[in-house]
mmCIF file of C-alpha atoms in Angstrom:
data_model
loop_
_atom_site.group_PDB
_atom_site.id
_atom_site.type_symbol
_atom_site.label_atom_id
_atom_site.label_comp_id
_atom_site.label_asym_id
_atom_site.label_seq_id
_atom_site.Cartn_x
_atom_site.Cartn_y
_atom_site.Cartn_z
ATOM 1 C CA GLY A 1 0.460 -0.287 -0.110
ATOM 2 C CA ARG A 2 2.456 2.178 0.093
ATOM 3 C CA LYS A 3 3.794 2.360 -3.420
ATOM 4 C CA SER A 4 2.222 5.174 -5.646
ATOM 5 C CA GLN A 5 5.011 5.518 -8.227
ATOM 6 C CA THR A 6 7.336 2.860 -10.062
ATOM 7 C CA ARG A 7 10.238 3.347 -13.187
ATOM 8 C CA ARG A 8 10.462 1.435 -16.162
ATOM 9 C CA LEU A 9 13.447 1.091 -18.537
ATOM 10 C CA LEU A 10 12.704 3.884 -21.901
ATOM 11 C CA ASN A 11 13.082 1.683 -24.903
ATOM 12 C CA PRO A 12 15.080 2.479 -27.530
ATOM 13 C CA GLN A 13 17.332 4.258 -25.122
ATOM 14 C CA PRO A 14 18.266 7.553 -27.068
ATOM 15 C CA ASP A 15 22.001 8.371 -28.007
ATOM 16 C CA GLN A 16 24.287 10.168 -26.026
ATOM 17 C CA ALA A 17 23.907 13.250 -27.310
ATOM 18 C CA SER A 18 20.524 13.543 -27.026
ATOM 19 C CA ASP A 19 16.905 14.429 -24.647
ATOM 20 C CA PRO A 20 14.008 12.732 -24.771
ATOM 21 C CA SER A 21 12.418 14.851 -21.828
ATOM 22 C CA GLY A 22 12.922 17.952 -24.038
ATOM 23 C CA GLU A 23 10.716 19.398 -27.213
ATOM 24 C CA GLY A 24 13.599 18.154 -29.487
ATOM 25 C CA GLN A 25 13.444 14.861 -31.554
ATOM 26 C CA TRP A 26 15.860 11.958 -30.853
ATOM 27 C CA GLY A 27 15.572 8.293 -32.190
ATOM 28 C CA MET A 28 16.666 5.063 -32.735
ATOM 29 C CA LEU A 29 15.383 2.177 -33.725
ATOM 30 C CA ASN A 30 16.733 -1.185 -35.482
ATOM 31 C CA ARG A 31 20.323 0.541 -36.300
ATOM 32 C CA HIS A 32 18.802 3.454 -37.710
ATOM 33 C CA GLU A 33 18.792 6.557 -36.663
ATOM 34 C CA TYR A 34 15.108 8.476 -37.231
ATOM 35 C CA TRP A 35 13.509 11.728 -35.984
ATOM 36 C CA MET A 36 10.028 12.251 -34.330
ATOM 37 C CA PRO A 37 8.444 14.437 -31.151
ATOM 38 C CA ALA A 38 10.004 13.435 -27.925
ATOM 39 C CA ALA A 39 6.473 13.254 -26.372
ATOM 40 C CA GLU A 40 6.207 10.113 -29.421
ATOM 41 C CA PHE A 41 8.078 7.993 -27.156
ATOM 42 C CA ARG A 42 5.971 7.914 -23.198
ATOM 43 C CA PRO A 43 4.285 4.658 -23.267
ATOM 44 C CA TYR A 44 1.892 6.176 -21.320
ATOM 45 C CA ALA A 45 -0.406 8.971 -20.542
ATOM 46 C CA PRO A 46 -1.588 10.119 -17.270
ATOM 47 C CA GLY A 47 -5.228 8.902 -17.195
ATOM 48 C CA ASP A 48 -4.359 5.516 -18.842
ATOM 49 C CA ARG A 49 -5.578 2.150 -16.243
ATOM 50 C CA LEU A 50 -3.311 -0.788 -16.111
ATOM 51 C CA TYR A 51 -3.883 -3.765 -14.621
ATOM 52 C CA VAL A 52 -1.820 -5.073 -11.922
ATOM 53 C CA LYS A 53 -0.301 -8.952 -12.497
ATOM 54 C CA GLU A 54 0.070 -11.315 -9.561
ATOM 55 C CA ALA A 55 1.387 -14.713 -9.167
ATOM 56 C CA VAL A 56 -2.102 -16.855 -8.641
ATOM 57 C CA CYS A 57 -2.610 -20.217 -8.129
ATOM 58 C CA TRP A 58 -5.697 -22.479 -7.811
ATOM 59 C CA VAL A 59 -6.819 -23.919 -4.192
ATOM 60 C CA SER A 60 -10.043 -26.630 -4.411
ATOM 61 C CA GLY A 61 -13.107 -25.581 -3.234
ATOM 62 C CA TRP A 62 -11.581 -21.701 -2.661
ATOM 63 C CA GLY A 63 -10.488 -20.375 -5.719
ATOM 64 C CA TRP A 64 -8.360 -17.846 -7.349
ATOM 65 C CA ARG A 65 -5.704 -17.210 -4.551
ATOM 66 C CA TYR A 66 -2.489 -14.190 -4.720
ATOM 67 C CA ARG A 67 0.814 -15.019 -3.363
ATOM 68 C CA ALA A 68 0.657 -11.380 -2.092
ATOM 69 C CA ASP A 69 -2.070 -12.234 0.369
ATOM 70 C CA ASN A 70 -0.006 -14.343 2.502
ATOM 71 C CA ASP A 71 -2.127 -16.979 2.729
ATOM 72 C CA ASP A 72 -1.469 -20.340 4.890
ATOM 73 C CA LEU A 73 -2.056 -22.933 2.207
ATOM 74 C CA ALA A 74 -0.138 -25.431 3.750
ATOM 75 C CA GLU A 75 -2.850 -27.610 4.925
ATOM 76 C CA LYS A 76 -4.311 -27.563 1.401
ATOM 77 C CA ARG A 77 -0.681 -28.658 -0.071
ATOM 78 C CA GLU A 78 -0.769 -31.443 1.737
ATOM 79 C CA ALA A 79 -3.797 -32.484 0.463
ATOM 80 C CA ARG A 80 -2.940 -31.419 -3.194
ATOM 81 C CA GLU A 81 -5.828 -29.358 -3.618
ATOM 82 C CA VAL A 82 -3.802 -26.756 -4.821
ATOM 83 C CA SER A 83 -2.236 -26.026 -8.126
ATOM 84 C CA ARG A 84 1.544 -24.661 -8.884
ATOM 85 C CA TRP A 85 2.019 -21.114 -7.897
ATOM 86 C CA ARG A 86 1.593 -19.126 -11.766
ATOM 87 C CA PRO A 87 3.902 -16.775 -12.114
ATOM 88 C CA SER A 88 2.071 -12.912 -12.587
ATOM 89 C CA ILE A 89 3.416 -12.634 -16.294
ATOM 90 C CA HIS A 90 0.762 -15.424 -16.910
ATOM 91 C CA MET A 91 -2.298 -14.123 -15.075
ATOM 92 C CA PRO A 92 -5.623 -13.351 -16.965
ATOM 93 C CA ARG A 93 -6.764 -9.835 -17.253
ATOM 94 C CA TRP A 94 -9.869 -10.857 -15.698
ATOM 95 C CA ALA A 95 -8.118 -12.611 -12.641
ATOM 96 C CA SER A 96 -6.660 -8.562 -11.744
ATOM 97 C CA ARG A 97 -7.788 -7.172 -8.365
ATOM 98 C CA LEU A 98 -5.784 -4.086 -8.809
ATOM 99 C CA THR A 99 -6.486 -0.949 -11.027
ATOM 100 C CA LEU A 100 -3.530 1.923 -11.677
ATOM 101 C CA THR A 101 -4.671 5.116 -12.708
ATOM 102 C CA VAL A 102 -1.589 7.545 -14.378
ATOM 103 C CA THR A 103 -1.878 10.742 -13.132
ATOM 104 C CA GLU A 104 2.120 11.796 -13.996
ATOM 105 C CA VAL A 105 4.578 10.815 -16.642
ATOM 106 C CA ARG A 106 8.380 11.826 -16.676
ATOM 107 C CA VAL A 107 11.259 10.668 -18.465
ATOM 108 C CA GLN A 108 14.482 11.553 -16.538
ATOM 109 C CA ARG A 109 17.271 9.441 -16.348
ATOM 110 C CA LEU A 110 17.322 6.818 -13.778
ATOM 111 C CA GLN A 111 19.545 8.716 -10.840
ATOM 112 C CA GLU A 112 18.359 12.126 -11.394
ATOM 113 C CA ILE A 113 15.603 9.608 -8.794
ATOM 114 C CA SER A 114 14.738 12.189 -5.576
ATOM 115 C CA TYR A 115 14.400 11.261 -1.764
ATOM 116 C CA LEU A 116 10.677 11.954 -2.307
ATOM 117 C CA ASP A 117 10.627 9.231 -5.137
ATOM 118 C CA THR A 118 12.215 6.701 -3.566
ATOM 119 C CA CYS A 119 9.179 6.607 -1.143
ATOM 120 C CA ALA A 120 7.087 6.946 -3.164
ATOM 121 C CA GLU A 121 8.986 4.036 -5.073
ATOM 122 C CA GLY A 122 7.920 1.990 -1.716
ATOM 123 C CA VAL A 123 11.313 1.827 -0.654
ATOM 124 C CA ASP A 124 12.390 2.571 3.200
ATOM 125 C CA CYS A 125 16.169 2.904 4.307
ATOM 126 C CA GLU A 126 16.915 0.294 7.108
ATOM 127 C CA THR A 127 16.165 2.494 9.868
ATOM 128 C CA CYS A 128 12.592 3.097 8.513
ATOM 129 C CA ALA A 129 11.759 -0.718 8.073
ATOM 130 C CA ALA A 130 13.394 -0.818 11.908
ATOM 131 C CA MET A 131 11.114 1.558 13.374
ATOM 132 C CA GLY A 132 8.451 0.018 11.376
ATOM 133 C CA GLN A 133 7.251 3.476 10.123
ATOM 134 C CA SER A 134 9.411 5.961 8.497
ATOM 135 C CA ALA A 135 12.178 8.058 10.240
ATOM 136 C CA CYS A 136 12.158 10.284 7.453
ATOM 137 C CA TYR A 137 8.520 11.347 7.409
ATOM 138 C CA ARG A 138 7.985 10.024 4.192
ATOM 139 C CA LYS A 139 9.834 12.291 2.963
ATOM 140 C CA GLY A 140 13.036 10.284 1.737
ATOM 141 C CA CYS A 141 16.497 10.193 2.625
ATOM 142 C CA GLY A 142 20.086 9.143 1.493
ATOM 143 C CA ALA A 143 19.988 5.970 2.759
ATOM 144 C CA SER A 144 16.908 5.316 0.949
ATOM 145 C CA ARG A 145 17.969 5.658 -2.054
ATOM 146 C CA GLU A 146 20.797 3.847 -1.424
ATOM 147 C CA ALA A 147 17.985 1.043 -0.509
ATOM 148 C CA PHE A 148 16.454 2.046 -3.999
ATOM 149 C CA ARG A 149 19.409 1.851 -6.000
ATOM 150 C CA THR A 150 20.798 -1.959 -4.284
ATOM 151 C CA LEU A 151 16.653 -3.110 -5.422
ATOM 152 C CA TRP A 152 16.847 -1.523 -8.978
ATOM 153 C CA ASN A 153 20.324 -3.789 -9.041
ATOM 154 C CA SER A 154 18.443 -6.264 -7.436
ATOM 155 C CA LEU A 155 16.274 -6.283 -10.163
ATOM 156 C CA HIS A 156 18.571 -5.465 -13.580
ATOM 157 C CA GLY A 157 21.919 -6.432 -12.847
ATOM 158 C CA PRO A 158 24.652 -5.505 -10.762
ATOM 159 C CA ASP A 159 25.618 -2.538 -12.901
ATOM 160 C CA ALA A 160 22.270 -1.377 -13.796
ATOM 161 C CA TRP A 161 22.491 1.650 -11.903
ATOM 162 C CA ALA A 162 25.738 3.359 -12.521
ATOM 163 C CA GLN A 163 24.504 3.036 -16.676
ATOM 164 C CA ASN A 164 22.261 5.500 -15.068
ATOM 165 C CA PRO A 165 19.541 5.035 -18.197
ATOM 166 C CA TRP A 166 16.792 6.750 -19.148
ATOM 167 C CA VAL A 167 13.350 5.852 -17.832
ATOM 168 C CA VAL A 168 9.966 6.446 -17.750
ATOM 169 C CA ALA A 169 8.830 7.513 -14.290
ATOM 170 C CA LEU A 170 5.030 6.926 -13.710
ATOM 171 C CA THR A 171 2.770 8.160 -10.827
ATOM 172 C CA PHE A 172 -0.098 6.681 -9.900
ATOM 173 C CA THR A 173 -3.331 5.871 -7.716
ATOM 174 C CA VAL A 174 -4.734 2.380 -6.813
ATOM 175 C CA GLN A 175 -8.001 1.292 -7.391
ATOM 176 C CA ARG A 176 -8.815 -2.244 -5.677
ATOM 177 C CA GLY A 177 -11.197 -3.837 -8.292
ATOM 178 C CA ASN A 178 -10.910 -5.285 -12.230
ATOM 179 C CA ILE A 179 -9.897 -2.946 -14.658
ATOM 180 C CA ASP A 180 -13.014 -3.752 -16.455
ATOM 181 C CA GLN A 181 -14.837 -3.258 -13.642
ATOM 182 C CA ILE A 182 -13.696 0.030 -13.450
ATOM 183 C CA GLY A 183 -12.966 1.262 -16.749
ATOM 184 C CA GLY A 184 -10.671 0.652 -19.413
ATOM 185 C CA ALA A 185 -6.891 -0.207 -20.071
ATOM 186 C CA LYS A 186 -4.231 1.006 -22.212
#
């Protein structure tokens, strides 16, 4: 429930001299340079709705279960009434229960993340985690930025932070409910 922002790699990555966040034009595709408005490289726009994919499994007599709920399925596993967990990438759209509405889209270098943005990403520093609350009052700190760097490297490779790639920073609100019941999606 803490996360209200996410970063995704910008694809394709512009060349070093380009500025995708500006008004200029840039681009490379399949090793061929081409030019178009930078705004067209933003794959999302405010108002877009996205559904969250989660790891799920089928439990006989209970229906679909979501790994994020940390349900205790030990008894059902022993009775072989639980299917194997399906990775989130295979979760069907109709099983979604969280819908994100994009409120802001920014294109920036990864290392331009602010302390406040690290909190919006749902990352806490060790002090905040140990206290069970935000020691920096959800405004972020150098330690929360370091925690985000560690998380980014764990997801994208040991040198991913140092490469400082262009990213799309999405800010969103969370609605509980299936995307088709709430509204359209991108």
